[in-house]
Amino acid sequence: MILVRQEIGEVLRDFRQQKGRTLRQVASRASVALGYLSEVERGQKEASSEILASVAEALDVPISTIMREVGDRISVLEGMHPFPDVVPDDLVASVDAELSLR
């Protein structure tokens, strides 16, 4: 069974480590208890949308980026392919051509 809280925790941890920040630094900047953030990262606690927004801000990562990564990971776990992060050039060209005809 896929647990969304585990995927959210892993994504938050990955972004934190990519930024080279400690759990203590992020917790302090987000005004979240260190132990609570640790539990969120380990998938043991659910994080409210307010907590997620505070942690995202502390990481300097848009919450939409975090949630997109969570969604992509869940898609892979479900055996689906995640949506691409970019729109293919041929699709952009066809949309541009259609809009110019209007």
JSON list of C-alpha atoms in Angstrom, two decimals:
[
{"chain": "A", "resi": 1, "resn": "MET", "atom": "CA", "xyz": [0.00, 0.00, 0.00]},
{"chain": "A", "resi": 2, "resn": "ILE", "atom": "CA", "xyz": [1.29, 3.45, -0.92]},
{"chain": "A", "resi": 3, "resn": "LEU", "atom": "CA", "xyz": [1.31, 5.93, 1.94]},
{"chain": "A", "resi": 4, "resn": "VAL", "atom": "CA", "xyz": [1.30, 9.52, 0.76]},
{"chain": "A", "resi": 5, "resn": "ARG", "atom": "CA", "xyz": [2.83, 10.70, 4.04]},
{"chain": "A", "resi": 6, "resn": "GLN", "atom": "CA", "xyz": [5.89, 8.51, 3.39]},
{"chain": "A", "resi": 7, "resn": "GLU", "atom": "CA", "xyz": [6.37, 9.93, -0.08]},
{"chain": "A", "resi": 8, "resn": "ILE", "atom": "CA", "xyz": [5.97, 13.49, 1.21]},
{"chain": "A", "resi": 9, "resn": "GLY", "atom": "CA", "xyz": [8.54, 12.78, 3.92]},
{"chain": "A", "resi": 10, "resn": "GLU", "atom": "CA", "xyz": [11.03, 11.34, 1.45]},
{"chain": "A", "resi": 11, "resn": "VAL", "atom": "CA", "xyz": [10.61, 14.27, -0.92]},
{"chain": "A", "resi": 12, "resn": "LEU", "atom": "CA", "xyz": [11.09, 16.79, 1.89]},
{"chain": "A", "resi": 13, "resn": "ARG", "atom": "CA", "xyz": [14.22, 14.96, 3.07]},
{"chain": "A", "resi": 14, "resn": "ASP", "atom": "CA", "xyz": [15.59, 14.79, -0.48]},
{"chain": "A", "resi": 15, "resn": "PHE", "atom": "CA", "xyz": [15.10, 18.52, -1.04]},
{"chain": "A", "resi": 16, "resn": "ARG", "atom": "CA", "xyz": [16.61, 19.32, 2.37]},
{"chain": "A", "resi": 17, "resn": "GLN", "atom": "CA", "xyz": [19.68, 17.23, 1.65]},
{"chain": "A", "resi": 18, "resn": "GLN", "atom": "CA", "xyz": [20.01, 18.67, -1.87]},
{"chain": "A", "resi": 19, "resn": "LYS", "atom": "CA", "xyz": [20.06, 22.13, -0.30]},
{"chain": "A", "resi": 20, "resn": "GLY", "atom": "CA", "xyz": [22.71, 21.00, 2.20]},
{"chain": "A", "resi": 21, "resn": "ARG", "atom": "CA", "xyz": [20.58, 21.94, 5.18]},
{"chain": "A", "resi": 22, "resn": "THR", "atom": "CA", "xyz": [20.27, 20.13, 8.48]},
{"chain": "A", "resi": 23, "resn": "LEU", "atom": "CA", "xyz": [17.00, 19.04, 9.97]},
{"chain": "A", "resi": 24, "resn": "ARG", "atom": "CA", "xyz": [17.60, 21.54, 12.77]},
{"chain": "A", "resi": 25, "resn": "GLN", "atom": "CA", "xyz": [18.11, 24.43, 10.32]},
{"chain": "A", "resi": 26, "resn": "VAL", "atom": "CA", "xyz": [14.92, 23.70, 8.39]},
{"chain": "A", "resi": 27, "resn": "ALA", "atom": "CA", "xyz": [12.85, 23.11, 11.52]},
{"chain": "A", "resi": 28, "resn": "SER", "atom": "CA", "xyz": [14.04, 26.39, 13.01]},
{"chain": "A", "resi": 29, "resn": "ARG", "atom": "CA", "xyz": [13.43, 28.37, 9.84]},
{"chain": "A", "resi": 30, "resn": "ALA", "atom": "CA", "xyz": [9.97, 26.79, 9.40]},
{"chain": "A", "resi": 31, "resn": "SER", "atom": "CA", "xyz": [9.08, 27.26, 13.09]},
{"chain": "A", "resi": 32, "resn": "VAL", "atom": "CA", "xyz": [8.38, 23.54, 13.41]},
{"chain": "A", "resi": 33, "resn": "ALA", "atom": "CA", "xyz": [9.53, 21.31, 16.26]},
{"chain": "A", "resi": 34, "resn": "LEU", "atom": "CA", "xyz": [12.64, 19.36, 15.29]},
{"chain": "A", "resi": 35, "resn": "GLY", "atom": "CA", "xyz": [11.19, 16.04, 16.46]},
{"chain": "A", "resi": 36, "resn": "TYR", "atom": "CA", "xyz": [7.95, 16.63, 14.55]},
{"chain": "A", "resi": 37, "resn": "LEU", "atom": "CA", "xyz": [9.78, 17.44, 11.31]},
{"chain": "A", "resi": 38, "resn": "SER", "atom": "CA", "xyz": [11.90, 14.34, 11.79]},
{"chain": "A", "resi": 39, "resn": "GLU", "atom": "CA", "xyz": [8.75, 12.24, 12.13]},
{"chain": "A", "resi": 40, "resn": "VAL", "atom": "CA", "xyz": [7.26, 13.87, 9.02]},
{"chain": "A", "resi": 41, "resn": "GLU", "atom": "CA", "xyz": [10.42, 13.07, 7.03]},
{"chain": "A", "resi": 42, "resn": "ARG", "atom": "CA", "xyz": [10.29, 9.44, 8.19]},
{"chain": "A", "resi": 43, "resn": "GLY", "atom": "CA", "xyz": [6.61, 9.18, 7.19]},
{"chain": "A", "resi": 44, "resn": "GLN", "atom": "CA", "xyz": [5.46, 8.66, 10.77]},
{"chain": "A", "resi": 45, "resn": "LYS", "atom": "CA", "xyz": [3.38, 11.85, 11.02]},
{"chain": "A", "resi": 46, "resn": "GLU", "atom": "CA", "xyz": [1.01, 13.60, 8.67]},
{"chain": "A", "resi": 47, "resn": "ALA", "atom": "CA", "xyz": [1.91, 17.19, 7.93]},
{"chain": "A", "resi": 48, "resn": "SER", "atom": "CA", "xyz": [-0.83, 19.80, 7.60]},
{"chain": "A", "resi": 49, "resn": "SER", "atom": "CA", "xyz": [-0.88, 22.05, 4.57]},
{"chain": "A", "resi": 50, "resn": "GLU", "atom": "CA", "xyz": [0.35, 24.88, 6.79]},
{"chain": "A", "resi": 51, "resn": "ILE", "atom": "CA", "xyz": [3.35, 22.84, 7.94]},
{"chain": "A", "resi": 52, "resn": "LEU", "atom": "CA", "xyz": [4.11, 21.78, 4.37]},
{"chain": "A", "resi": 53, "resn": "ALA", "atom": "CA", "xyz": [3.97, 25.41, 3.24]},
{"chain": "A", "resi": 54, "resn": "SER", "atom": "CA", "xyz": [6.31, 26.49, 6.06]},
{"chain": "A", "resi": 55, "resn": "VAL", "atom": "CA", "xyz": [8.81, 23.73, 5.31]},
{"chain": "A", "resi": 56, "resn": "ALA", "atom": "CA", "xyz": [8.67, 24.45, 1.57]},
{"chain": "A", "resi": 57, "resn": "GLU", "atom": "CA", "xyz": [9.37, 28.12, 2.28]},
{"chain": "A", "resi": 58, "resn": "ALA", "atom": "CA", "xyz": [12.22, 27.18, 4.62]},
{"chain": "A", "resi": 59, "resn": "LEU", "atom": "CA", "xyz": [13.69, 25.08, 1.81]},
{"chain": "A", "resi": 60, "resn": "ASP", "atom": "CA", "xyz": [13.17, 27.81, -0.79]},
{"chain": "A", "resi": 61, "resn": "VAL", "atom": "CA", "xyz": [11.21, 25.33, -2.90]},
{"chain": "A", "resi": 62, "resn": "PRO", "atom": "CA", "xyz": [7.71, 26.08, -4.20]},
{"chain": "A", "resi": 63, "resn": "ILE", "atom": "CA", "xyz": [5.13, 23.79, -2.63]},
{"chain": "A", "resi": 64, "resn": "SER", "atom": "CA", "xyz": [3.92, 22.98, -6.15]},
{"chain": "A", "resi": 65, "resn": "THR", "atom": "CA", "xyz": [7.36, 21.54, -6.93]},
{"chain": "A", "resi": 66, "resn": "ILE", "atom": "CA", "xyz": [7.25, 19.39, -3.82]},
{"chain": "A", "resi": 67, "resn": "MET", "atom": "CA", "xyz": [3.74, 18.13, -4.57]},
{"chain": "A", "resi": 68, "resn": "ARG", "atom": "CA", "xyz": [4.61, 17.46, -8.23]},
{"chain": "A", "resi": 69, "resn": "GLU", "atom": "CA", "xyz": [7.57, 15.33, -7.11]},
{"chain": "A", "resi": 70, "resn": "VAL", "atom": "CA", "xyz": [5.31, 13.46, -4.66]},
{"chain": "A", "resi": 71, "resn": "GLY", "atom": "CA", "xyz": [2.79, 12.85, -7.45]},
{"chain": "A", "resi": 72, "resn": "ASP", "atom": "CA", "xyz": [5.51, 11.64, -9.81]},
{"chain": "A", "resi": 73, "resn": "ARG", "atom": "CA", "xyz": [6.83, 9.20, -7.21]},
{"chain": "A", "resi": 74, "resn": "ILE", "atom": "CA", "xyz": [3.36, 7.84, -6.52]},
{"chain": "A", "resi": 75, "resn": "SER", "atom": "CA", "xyz": [2.77, 7.42, -10.27]},
{"chain": "A", "resi": 76, "resn": "VAL", "atom": "CA", "xyz": [5.94, 5.35, -10.54]},
{"chain": "A", "resi": 77, "resn": "LEU", "atom": "CA", "xyz": [4.92, 3.23, -7.55]},
{"chain": "A", "resi": 78, "resn": "GLU", "atom": "CA", "xyz": [1.53, 2.65, -9.16]},
{"chain": "A", "resi": 79, "resn": "GLY", "atom": "CA", "xyz": [3.24, 1.57, -12.37]},
{"chain": "A", "resi": 80, "resn": "MET", "atom": "CA", "xyz": [2.25, 4.67, -14.27]},
{"chain": "A", "resi": 81, "resn": "HIS", "atom": "CA", "xyz": [4.57, 7.04, -16.02]},
{"chain": "A", "resi": 82, "resn": "PRO", "atom": "CA", "xyz": [4.78, 10.54, -14.55]},
{"chain": "A", "resi": 83, "resn": "PHE", "atom": "CA", "xyz": [3.81, 13.49, -16.69]},
{"chain": "A", "resi": 84, "resn": "PRO", "atom": "CA", "xyz": [6.81, 15.22, -18.26]},
{"chain": "A", "resi": 85, "resn": "ASP", "atom": "CA", "xyz": [7.98, 18.45, -16.63]},
{"chain": "A", "resi": 86, "resn": "VAL", "atom": "CA", "xyz": [8.12, 20.16, -20.02]},
{"chain": "A", "resi": 87, "resn": "VAL", "atom": "CA", "xyz": [5.72, 20.41, -22.91]},
{"chain": "A", "resi": 88, "resn": "PRO", "atom": "CA", "xyz": [7.06, 18.68, -26.05]},
{"chain": "A", "resi": 89, "resn": "ASP", "atom": "CA", "xyz": [8.18, 21.10, -28.79]},
{"chain": "A", "resi": 90, "resn": "ASP", "atom": "CA", "xyz": [5.78, 19.66, -31.36]},
{"chain": "A", "resi": 91, "resn": "LEU", "atom": "CA", "xyz": [2.84, 20.28, -29.05]},
{"chain": "A", "resi": 92, "resn": "VAL", "atom": "CA", "xyz": [3.95, 23.86, -28.39]},
{"chain": "A", "resi": 93, "resn": "ALA", "atom": "CA", "xyz": [4.30, 24.44, -32.14]},
{"chain": "A", "resi": 94, "resn": "SER", "atom": "CA", "xyz": [0.83, 23.09, -32.89]},
{"chain": "A", "resi": 95, "resn": "VAL", "atom": "CA", "xyz": [-0.75, 25.22, -30.16]},
{"chain": "A", "resi": 96, "resn": "ASP", "atom": "CA", "xyz": [1.13, 28.31, -31.37]},
{"chain": "A", "resi": 97, "resn": "ALA", "atom": "CA", "xyz": [-0.04, 27.63, -34.93]},
{"chain": "A", "resi": 98, "resn": "GLU", "atom": "CA", "xyz": [-3.64, 27.20, -33.82]},
{"chain": "A", "resi": 99, "resn": "LEU", "atom": "CA", "xyz": [-3.56, 30.42, -31.80]},
{"chain": "A", "resi": 100, "resn": "SER", "atom": "CA", "xyz": [-2.13, 32.39, -34.72]},
{"chain": "A", "resi": 101, "resn": "LEU", "atom": "CA", "xyz": [-5.10, 31.34, -36.87]},
{"chain": "A", "resi": 102, "resn": "ARG", "atom": "CA", "xyz": [-7.55, 32.99, -34.48]}
]
